[in-house]
mmCIF file of C-alpha atoms in Angstrom:
data_model
loop_
_atom_site.group_PDB
_atom_site.id
_atom_site.type_symbol
_atom_site.label_atom_id
_atom_site.label_comp_id
_atom_site.label_asym_id
_atom_site.label_seq_id
_atom_site.Cartn_x
_atom_site.Cartn_y
_atom_site.Cartn_z
ATOM 1 C CA UNK A 1 46.968 -27.727 -7.403
ATOM 2 C CA UNK A 2 48.250 -25.942 -10.462
ATOM 3 C CA UNK A 3 51.017 -28.387 -12.317
ATOM 4 C CA UNK A 4 52.863 -27.911 -14.805
ATOM 5 C CA UNK A 5 55.733 -30.276 -16.159
ATOM 6 C CA UNK A 6 58.605 -29.452 -18.198
ATOM 7 C CA UNK A 7 61.409 -31.427 -19.674
ATOM 8 C CA UNK A 8 64.742 -29.611 -18.227
ATOM 9 C CA UNK A 9 66.710 -30.256 -21.846
ATOM 10 C CA UNK A 10 63.110 -28.222 -23.633
ATOM 11 C CA UNK A 11 64.669 -24.709 -22.803
ATOM 12 C CA UNK A 12 65.882 -22.202 -20.580
ATOM 13 C CA UNK A 13 65.600 -22.012 -17.634
ATOM 14 C CA UNK A 14 65.325 -18.321 -15.616
ATOM 15 C CA UNK A 15 64.177 -17.207 -12.414
ATOM 16 C CA UNK A 16 64.897 -13.887 -10.798
ATOM 17 C CA UNK A 17 65.487 -13.629 -6.845
ATOM 18 C CA UNK A 18 63.765 -10.999 -4.756
ATOM 19 C CA UNK A 19 65.228 -10.741 -1.459
ATOM 20 C CA UNK A 20 67.797 -8.862 -0.020
ATOM 21 C CA UNK A 21 70.806 -11.222 0.598
ATOM 22 C CA UNK A 22 73.870 -12.357 -1.915
ATOM 23 C CA UNK A 23 74.344 -16.247 -0.781
ATOM 24 C CA UNK A 24 75.837 -17.704 -4.180
ATOM 25 C CA UNK A 25 73.413 -20.313 -3.850
ATOM 26 C CA UNK A 26 70.029 -20.365 -5.730
ATOM 27 C CA UNK A 27 66.500 -18.238 -4.968
ATOM 28 C CA UNK A 28 68.814 -15.819 -2.557
ATOM 29 C CA UNK A 29 70.424 -12.385 -3.626
ATOM 30 C CA UNK A 30 69.449 -8.760 -4.754
ATOM 31 C CA UNK A 31 67.382 -9.144 -8.075
ATOM 32 C CA UNK A 32 69.804 -12.105 -8.653
ATOM 33 C CA UNK A 33 69.561 -13.920 -11.973
ATOM 34 C CA UNK A 34 69.497 -17.675 -12.248
ATOM 35 C CA UNK A 35 69.080 -18.976 -15.976
ATOM 36 C CA UNK A 36 70.652 -22.942 -15.122
ATOM 37 C CA UNK A 37 68.578 -26.167 -13.655
ATOM 38 C CA UNK A 38 69.396 -26.628 -10.014
ATOM 39 C CA UNK A 39 66.308 -28.650 -9.028
ATOM 40 C CA UNK A 40 67.673 -32.120 -8.976
ATOM 41 C CA UNK A 41 65.159 -34.097 -10.900
ATOM 42 C CA UNK A 42 64.530 -34.418 -13.972
ATOM 43 C CA UNK A 43 60.973 -32.961 -14.694
ATOM 44 C CA UNK A 44 60.615 -29.537 -13.734
ATOM 45 C CA UNK A 45 57.494 -27.882 -12.618
ATOM 46 C CA UNK A 46 57.590 -24.506 -12.982
ATOM 47 C CA UNK A 47 55.729 -21.515 -13.588
ATOM 48 C CA UNK A 48 55.699 -17.038 -14.698
ATOM 49 C CA UNK A 49 55.995 -14.956 -17.156
ATOM 50 C CA UNK A 50 56.724 -17.667 -19.948
ATOM 51 C CA UNK A 51 58.337 -17.107 -24.218
ATOM 52 C CA UNK A 52 58.423 -18.486 -26.417
ATOM 53 C CA UNK A 53 61.057 -18.398 -29.830
ATOM 54 C CA UNK A 54 60.956 -19.717 -33.252
ATOM 55 C CA UNK A 55 62.780 -21.034 -35.674
ATOM 56 C CA UNK A 56 61.274 -21.664 -39.578
ATOM 57 C CA UNK A 57 64.134 -23.622 -41.443
ATOM 58 C CA UNK A 58 63.138 -25.127 -45.270
ATOM 59 C CA UNK A 59 62.399 -28.502 -45.394
ATOM 60 C CA UNK A 60 64.804 -29.399 -47.789
ATOM 61 C CA UNK A 61 68.157 -27.751 -47.449
ATOM 62 C CA UNK A 62 68.133 -25.727 -43.536
ATOM 63 C CA UNK A 63 67.894 -22.545 -44.448
ATOM 64 C CA UNK A 64 66.202 -19.617 -42.030
ATOM 65 C CA UNK A 65 62.712 -18.139 -43.444
ATOM 66 C CA UNK A 66 61.986 -16.651 -40.594
ATOM 67 C CA UNK A 67 63.205 -16.516 -37.058
ATOM 68 C CA UNK A 68 59.918 -14.818 -33.803
ATOM 69 C CA UNK A 69 61.806 -13.996 -30.751
ATOM 70 C CA UNK A 70 60.260 -14.391 -27.185
ATOM 71 C CA UNK A 71 56.644 -13.329 -27.615
ATOM 72 C CA UNK A 72 54.862 -13.093 -24.618
ATOM 73 C CA UNK A 73 52.832 -15.841 -24.471
ATOM 74 C CA UNK A 74 50.684 -14.707 -21.080
ATOM 75 C CA UNK A 75 52.196 -16.802 -18.073
ATOM 76 C CA UNK A 76 51.198 -20.355 -15.993
ATOM 77 C CA UNK A 77 50.081 -19.291 -12.566
ATOM 78 C CA UNK A 78 49.684 -21.629 -9.348
ATOM 79 C CA UNK A 79 46.555 -22.217 -7.685
ATOM 80 C CA UNK A 80 46.069 -22.714 -4.155
ATOM 81 C CA UNK A 81 44.341 -26.444 -3.262
ATOM 82 C CA UNK A 82 41.724 -26.611 -1.005
ATOM 83 C CA UNK A 83 42.481 -26.701 3.083
ATOM 84 C CA UNK A 84 41.369 -30.338 3.485
ATOM 85 C CA UNK A 85 43.243 -31.647 0.573
ATOM 86 C CA UNK A 86 46.734 -29.692 2.205
ATOM 87 C CA UNK A 87 46.056 -31.559 5.635
ATOM 88 C CA UNK A 88 45.335 -35.168 4.460
ATOM 89 C CA UNK A 89 48.119 -35.038 3.015
ATOM 90 C CA UNK A 90 50.229 -33.254 5.477
ATOM 91 C CA UNK A 91 48.599 -35.774 7.844
ATOM 92 C CA UNK A 92 51.170 -34.589 10.746
ATOM 93 C CA UNK A 93 49.928 -32.367 13.931
ATOM 94 C CA UNK A 94 53.028 -31.441 14.365
ATOM 95 C CA UNK A 95 54.289 -30.272 10.792
ATOM 96 C CA UNK A 96 51.072 -28.348 10.471
ATOM 97 C CA UNK A 97 50.908 -26.402 12.685
ATOM 98 C CA UNK A 98 53.984 -24.881 11.404
ATOM 99 C CA UNK A 99 52.047 -24.277 8.017
ATOM 100 C CA UNK A 100 49.092 -22.580 9.387
ATOM 101 C CA UNK A 101 52.081 -20.316 11.542
ATOM 102 C CA UNK A 102 54.213 -19.755 8.130
ATOM 103 C CA UNK A 103 50.967 -19.493 5.162
ATOM 104 C CA UNK A 104 48.214 -20.326 7.260
ATOM 105 C CA UNK A 105 47.010 -22.127 3.730
ATOM 106 C CA UNK A 106 48.683 -20.668 0.910
ATOM 107 C CA UNK A 107 50.921 -21.662 -2.003
ATOM 108 C CA UNK A 108 50.286 -18.581 -3.789
ATOM 109 C CA UNK A 109 50.177 -15.246 -3.592
ATOM 110 C CA UNK A 110 45.714 -15.209 -3.083
ATOM 111 C CA UNK A 111 45.469 -11.190 -3.947
ATOM 112 C CA UNK A 112 47.290 -8.564 -5.563
ATOM 113 C CA UNK A 113 49.762 -6.675 -3.043
ATOM 114 C CA UNK A 114 52.591 -5.007 -4.314
ATOM 115 C CA UNK A 115 55.592 -7.386 -3.809
ATOM 116 C CA UNK A 116 57.552 -9.102 -4.761
ATOM 117 C CA UNK A 117 55.412 -10.156 -7.718
ATOM 118 C CA UNK A 118 53.088 -7.431 -7.964
ATOM 119 C CA UNK A 119 50.056 -10.190 -8.411
ATOM 120 C CA UNK A 120 47.752 -13.155 -7.284
ATOM 121 C CA UNK A 121 49.128 -16.716 -8.541
ATOM 122 C CA UNK A 122 52.619 -16.595 -7.739
ATOM 123 C CA UNK A 123 54.603 -18.545 -5.084
ATOM 124 C CA UNK A 124 53.687 -16.112 -2.143
ATOM 125 C CA UNK A 125 56.861 -14.573 -0.558
ATOM 126 C CA UNK A 126 57.628 -14.320 3.743
ATOM 127 C CA UNK A 127 60.746 -11.646 4.817
ATOM 128 C CA UNK A 128 63.918 -12.951 4.544
ATOM 129 C CA UNK A 129 62.935 -14.923 1.715
ATOM 130 C CA UNK A 130 60.395 -17.846 2.186
ATOM 131 C CA UNK A 131 58.352 -19.084 -0.205
ATOM 132 C CA UNK A 132 55.264 -21.536 -0.068
ATOM 133 C CA UNK A 133 53.151 -23.011 2.553
ATOM 134 C CA UNK A 134 56.053 -24.024 4.675
ATOM 135 C CA UNK A 135 57.902 -20.125 3.095
ATOM 136 C CA UNK A 136 60.968 -22.227 2.705
ATOM 137 C CA UNK A 137 63.919 -20.206 3.747
ATOM 138 C CA UNK A 138 67.194 -21.624 4.404
ATOM 139 C CA UNK A 139 68.124 -23.408 2.063
ATOM 140 C CA UNK A 140 66.219 -21.793 -0.519
ATOM 141 C CA UNK A 141 63.489 -23.815 -2.158
ATOM 142 C CA UNK A 142 64.165 -24.457 -6.573
ATOM 143 C CA UNK A 143 61.682 -23.339 -8.359
ATOM 144 C CA UNK A 144 60.001 -27.357 -7.643
ATOM 145 C CA UNK A 145 59.277 -25.980 -4.295
ATOM 146 C CA UNK A 146 57.948 -22.921 -5.339
ATOM 147 C CA UNK A 147 55.314 -24.030 -8.343
ATOM 148 C CA UNK A 148 54.573 -27.717 -7.201
ATOM 149 C CA UNK A 149 52.875 -27.148 -3.037
ATOM 150 C CA UNK A 150 53.423 -30.421 -2.191
ATOM 151 C CA UNK A 151 57.712 -30.764 -3.294
ATOM 152 C CA UNK A 152 57.428 -27.505 -0.844
ATOM 153 C CA UNK A 153 55.477 -29.526 1.957
ATOM 154 C CA UNK A 154 57.617 -32.453 2.007
ATOM 155 C CA UNK A 155 60.595 -30.244 1.257
ATOM 156 C CA UNK A 156 59.639 -28.477 5.125
ATOM 157 C CA UNK A 157 58.773 -31.950 6.679
ATOM 158 C CA UNK A 158 62.081 -32.885 5.817
ATOM 159 C CA UNK A 159 63.013 -29.873 7.195
ATOM 160 C CA UNK A 160 61.602 -29.987 10.629
ATOM 161 C CA UNK A 161 62.604 -33.329 11.167
ATOM 162 C CA UNK A 162 66.137 -33.439 10.347
ATOM 163 C CA UNK A 163 65.971 -30.442 12.560
ATOM 164 C CA UNK A 164 63.855 -31.761 15.378
ATOM 165 C CA UNK A 165 67.419 -34.627 15.385
ATOM 166 C CA UNK A 166 69.499 -31.510 16.267
ATOM 167 C CA UNK A 167 67.482 -30.253 18.609
ATOM 168 C CA UNK A 168 66.564 -33.204 20.546
ATOM 169 C CA UNK A 169 71.082 -33.768 20.239
ATOM 170 C CA UNK A 170 70.644 -31.098 21.801
ATOM 171 C CA UNK A 171 68.756 -31.699 24.757
ATOM 172 C CA UNK A 172 69.777 -35.125 24.984
ATOM 173 C CA UNK A 173 72.806 -32.929 27.103
ATOM 174 C CA UNK A 174 70.636 -33.679 30.017
ATOM 175 C CA UNK A 175 67.973 -35.356 30.050
ATOM 176 C CA UNK A 176 66.810 -36.335 32.972
ATOM 177 C CA UNK A 177 63.771 -33.180 32.521
ATOM 178 C CA UNK A 178 62.946 -32.474 29.341
ATOM 179 C CA UNK A 179 59.138 -32.845 28.004
ATOM 180 C CA UNK A 180 58.184 -34.015 25.049
ATOM 181 C CA UNK A 181 56.761 -29.681 25.031
ATOM 182 C CA UNK A 182 60.333 -28.849 25.239
ATOM 183 C CA UNK A 183 61.394 -31.300 22.317
ATOM 184 C CA UNK A 184 58.565 -29.737 20.601
ATOM 185 C CA UNK A 185 59.078 -25.184 21.448
ATOM 186 C CA UNK A 186 63.304 -26.743 20.602
ATOM 187 C CA UNK A 187 62.080 -27.820 17.028
ATOM 188 C CA UNK A 188 60.243 -24.993 16.111
ATOM 189 C CA UNK A 189 62.042 -22.165 17.105
ATOM 190 C CA UNK A 190 64.561 -24.344 15.125
ATOM 191 C CA UNK A 191 62.571 -23.773 11.830
ATOM 192 C CA UNK A 192 61.803 -20.035 11.623
ATOM 193 C CA UNK A 193 65.305 -18.951 13.965
ATOM 194 C CA UNK A 194 68.728 -20.187 13.377
ATOM 195 C CA UNK A 195 70.517 -17.715 15.950
ATOM 196 C CA UNK A 196 73.845 -17.642 16.704
ATOM 197 C CA UNK A 197 76.997 -15.657 18.415
ATOM 198 C CA UNK A 198 80.437 -15.312 18.995
ATOM 199 C CA UNK A 199 79.974 -18.607 16.952
ATOM 200 C CA UNK A 200 78.403 -20.099 19.155
ATOM 201 C CA UNK A 201 74.282 -21.469 18.355
ATOM 202 C CA UNK A 202 71.830 -20.673 19.655
ATOM 203 C CA UNK A 203 68.764 -23.080 20.586
ATOM 204 C CA UNK A 204 65.158 -21.969 22.426
ATOM 205 C CA UNK A 205 66.645 -23.224 25.814
ATOM 206 C CA UNK A 206 70.420 -23.210 27.492
ATOM 207 C CA UNK A 207 71.225 -25.274 30.391
ATOM 208 C CA UNK A 208 72.217 -23.072 33.970
ATOM 209 C CA UNK A 209 75.079 -24.920 35.114
ATOM 210 C CA UNK A 210 74.728 -23.212 38.319
ATOM 211 C CA UNK A 211 70.851 -24.649 39.075
ATOM 212 C CA UNK A 212 71.090 -27.217 37.146
ATOM 213 C CA UNK A 213 68.638 -26.834 35.063
ATOM 214 C CA UNK A 214 66.868 -25.367 31.313
ATOM 215 C CA UNK A 215 65.982 -21.801 30.810
ATOM 216 C CA UNK A 216 64.842 -20.754 28.091
ATOM 217 C CA UNK A 217 67.212 -18.560 26.583
ATOM 218 C CA UNK A 218 66.771 -14.472 25.711
ATOM 219 C CA UNK A 219 68.951 -14.335 22.794
ATOM 220 C CA UNK A 220 65.630 -16.076 20.839
ATOM 221 C CA UNK A 221 63.798 -12.957 20.276
ATOM 222 C CA UNK A 222 59.838 -12.206 20.277
ATOM 223 C CA UNK A 223 57.807 -12.121 17.788
ATOM 224 C CA UNK A 224 54.285 -9.899 17.934
ATOM 225 C CA UNK A 225 51.673 -11.912 16.760
ATOM 226 C CA UNK A 226 47.976 -11.388 17.440
ATOM 227 C CA UNK A 227 46.214 -14.066 20.722
ATOM 228 C CA UNK A 228 42.948 -13.963 21.156
ATOM 229 C CA UNK A 229 42.153 -10.837 19.579
ATOM 230 C CA UNK A 230 44.619 -8.635 21.415
ATOM 231 C CA UNK A 231 48.345 -8.716 20.268
ATOM 232 C CA UNK A 232 51.259 -10.079 22.534
ATOM 233 C CA UNK A 233 54.881 -10.441 22.063
ATOM 234 C CA UNK A 234 55.611 -14.659 21.913
ATOM 235 C CA UNK A 235 58.539 -16.608 21.022
ATOM 236 C CA UNK A 236 58.518 -17.848 17.730
ATOM 237 C CA UNK A 237 59.131 -21.652 19.596
ATOM 238 C CA UNK A 238 56.223 -21.095 21.961
ATOM 239 C CA UNK A 239 53.273 -19.526 19.221
ATOM 240 C CA UNK A 240 53.844 -22.791 16.932
ATOM 241 C CA UNK A 241 53.768 -24.617 19.902
ATOM 242 C CA UNK A 242 49.874 -23.379 21.351
ATOM 243 C CA UNK A 243 48.940 -23.539 17.929
ATOM 244 C CA UNK A 244 49.890 -27.186 18.020
ATOM 245 C CA UNK A 245 47.787 -27.808 20.816
ATOM 246 C CA UNK A 246 45.372 -26.528 18.721
ATOM 247 C CA UNK A 247 45.694 -28.475 16.389
ATOM 248 C CA UNK A 248 45.550 -31.680 18.452
ATOM 249 C CA UNK A 249 42.715 -30.399 20.950
ATOM 250 C CA UNK A 250 39.325 -30.128 17.356
ATOM 251 C CA UNK A 251 41.343 -34.986 17.104
#
């Protein structure tokens, strides 16, 4: 864990988003430059390139004697925590399954990369705009969640259970056929894919009025993943649920 605290009033904050989205919220936009604090906490955990400016004044007169502007002091980068520490902190196989699929155990880049930050130690990125262990995307992660792995997990866990409350409410419209497997797959899918078409929100399942039963919504896309040595097409909700079952069997 690499945590460096800064106070909000200690200096100007700068963050450059690297993705293609154009939403007017922190973390989004094509090379959008952020100069305002948008973390709700008074203490900010951040990293990256460090520049300082120094003004030297006469103690008695206050006149400026020297100015050193934008001195490059190197970088503050992140170090990935050990897997067992992360898993102990999560302490929930339902959420851990998402982490295993999204990032395995990486909050920060662990190998030289040409995209997006050109080096080890920057918050790990995944398309379209995900960062960190839980690949926080929508809503965008704050600087604290990009640089503090515990904050990243907390945000991802909170988001997932918020989503699950919505997907449970959706399935509870016809609860007589709903299983725990269905509830988890529906929530997992929604964590990754907020699908809408013609102003209709799509979940993993859809109710078939004619047959009076739940069926998988064909609007939900497939992804390509390697399972047992072979690449297969599978829905995200199914894939994370398989990881959850694997984790449960280990316990």
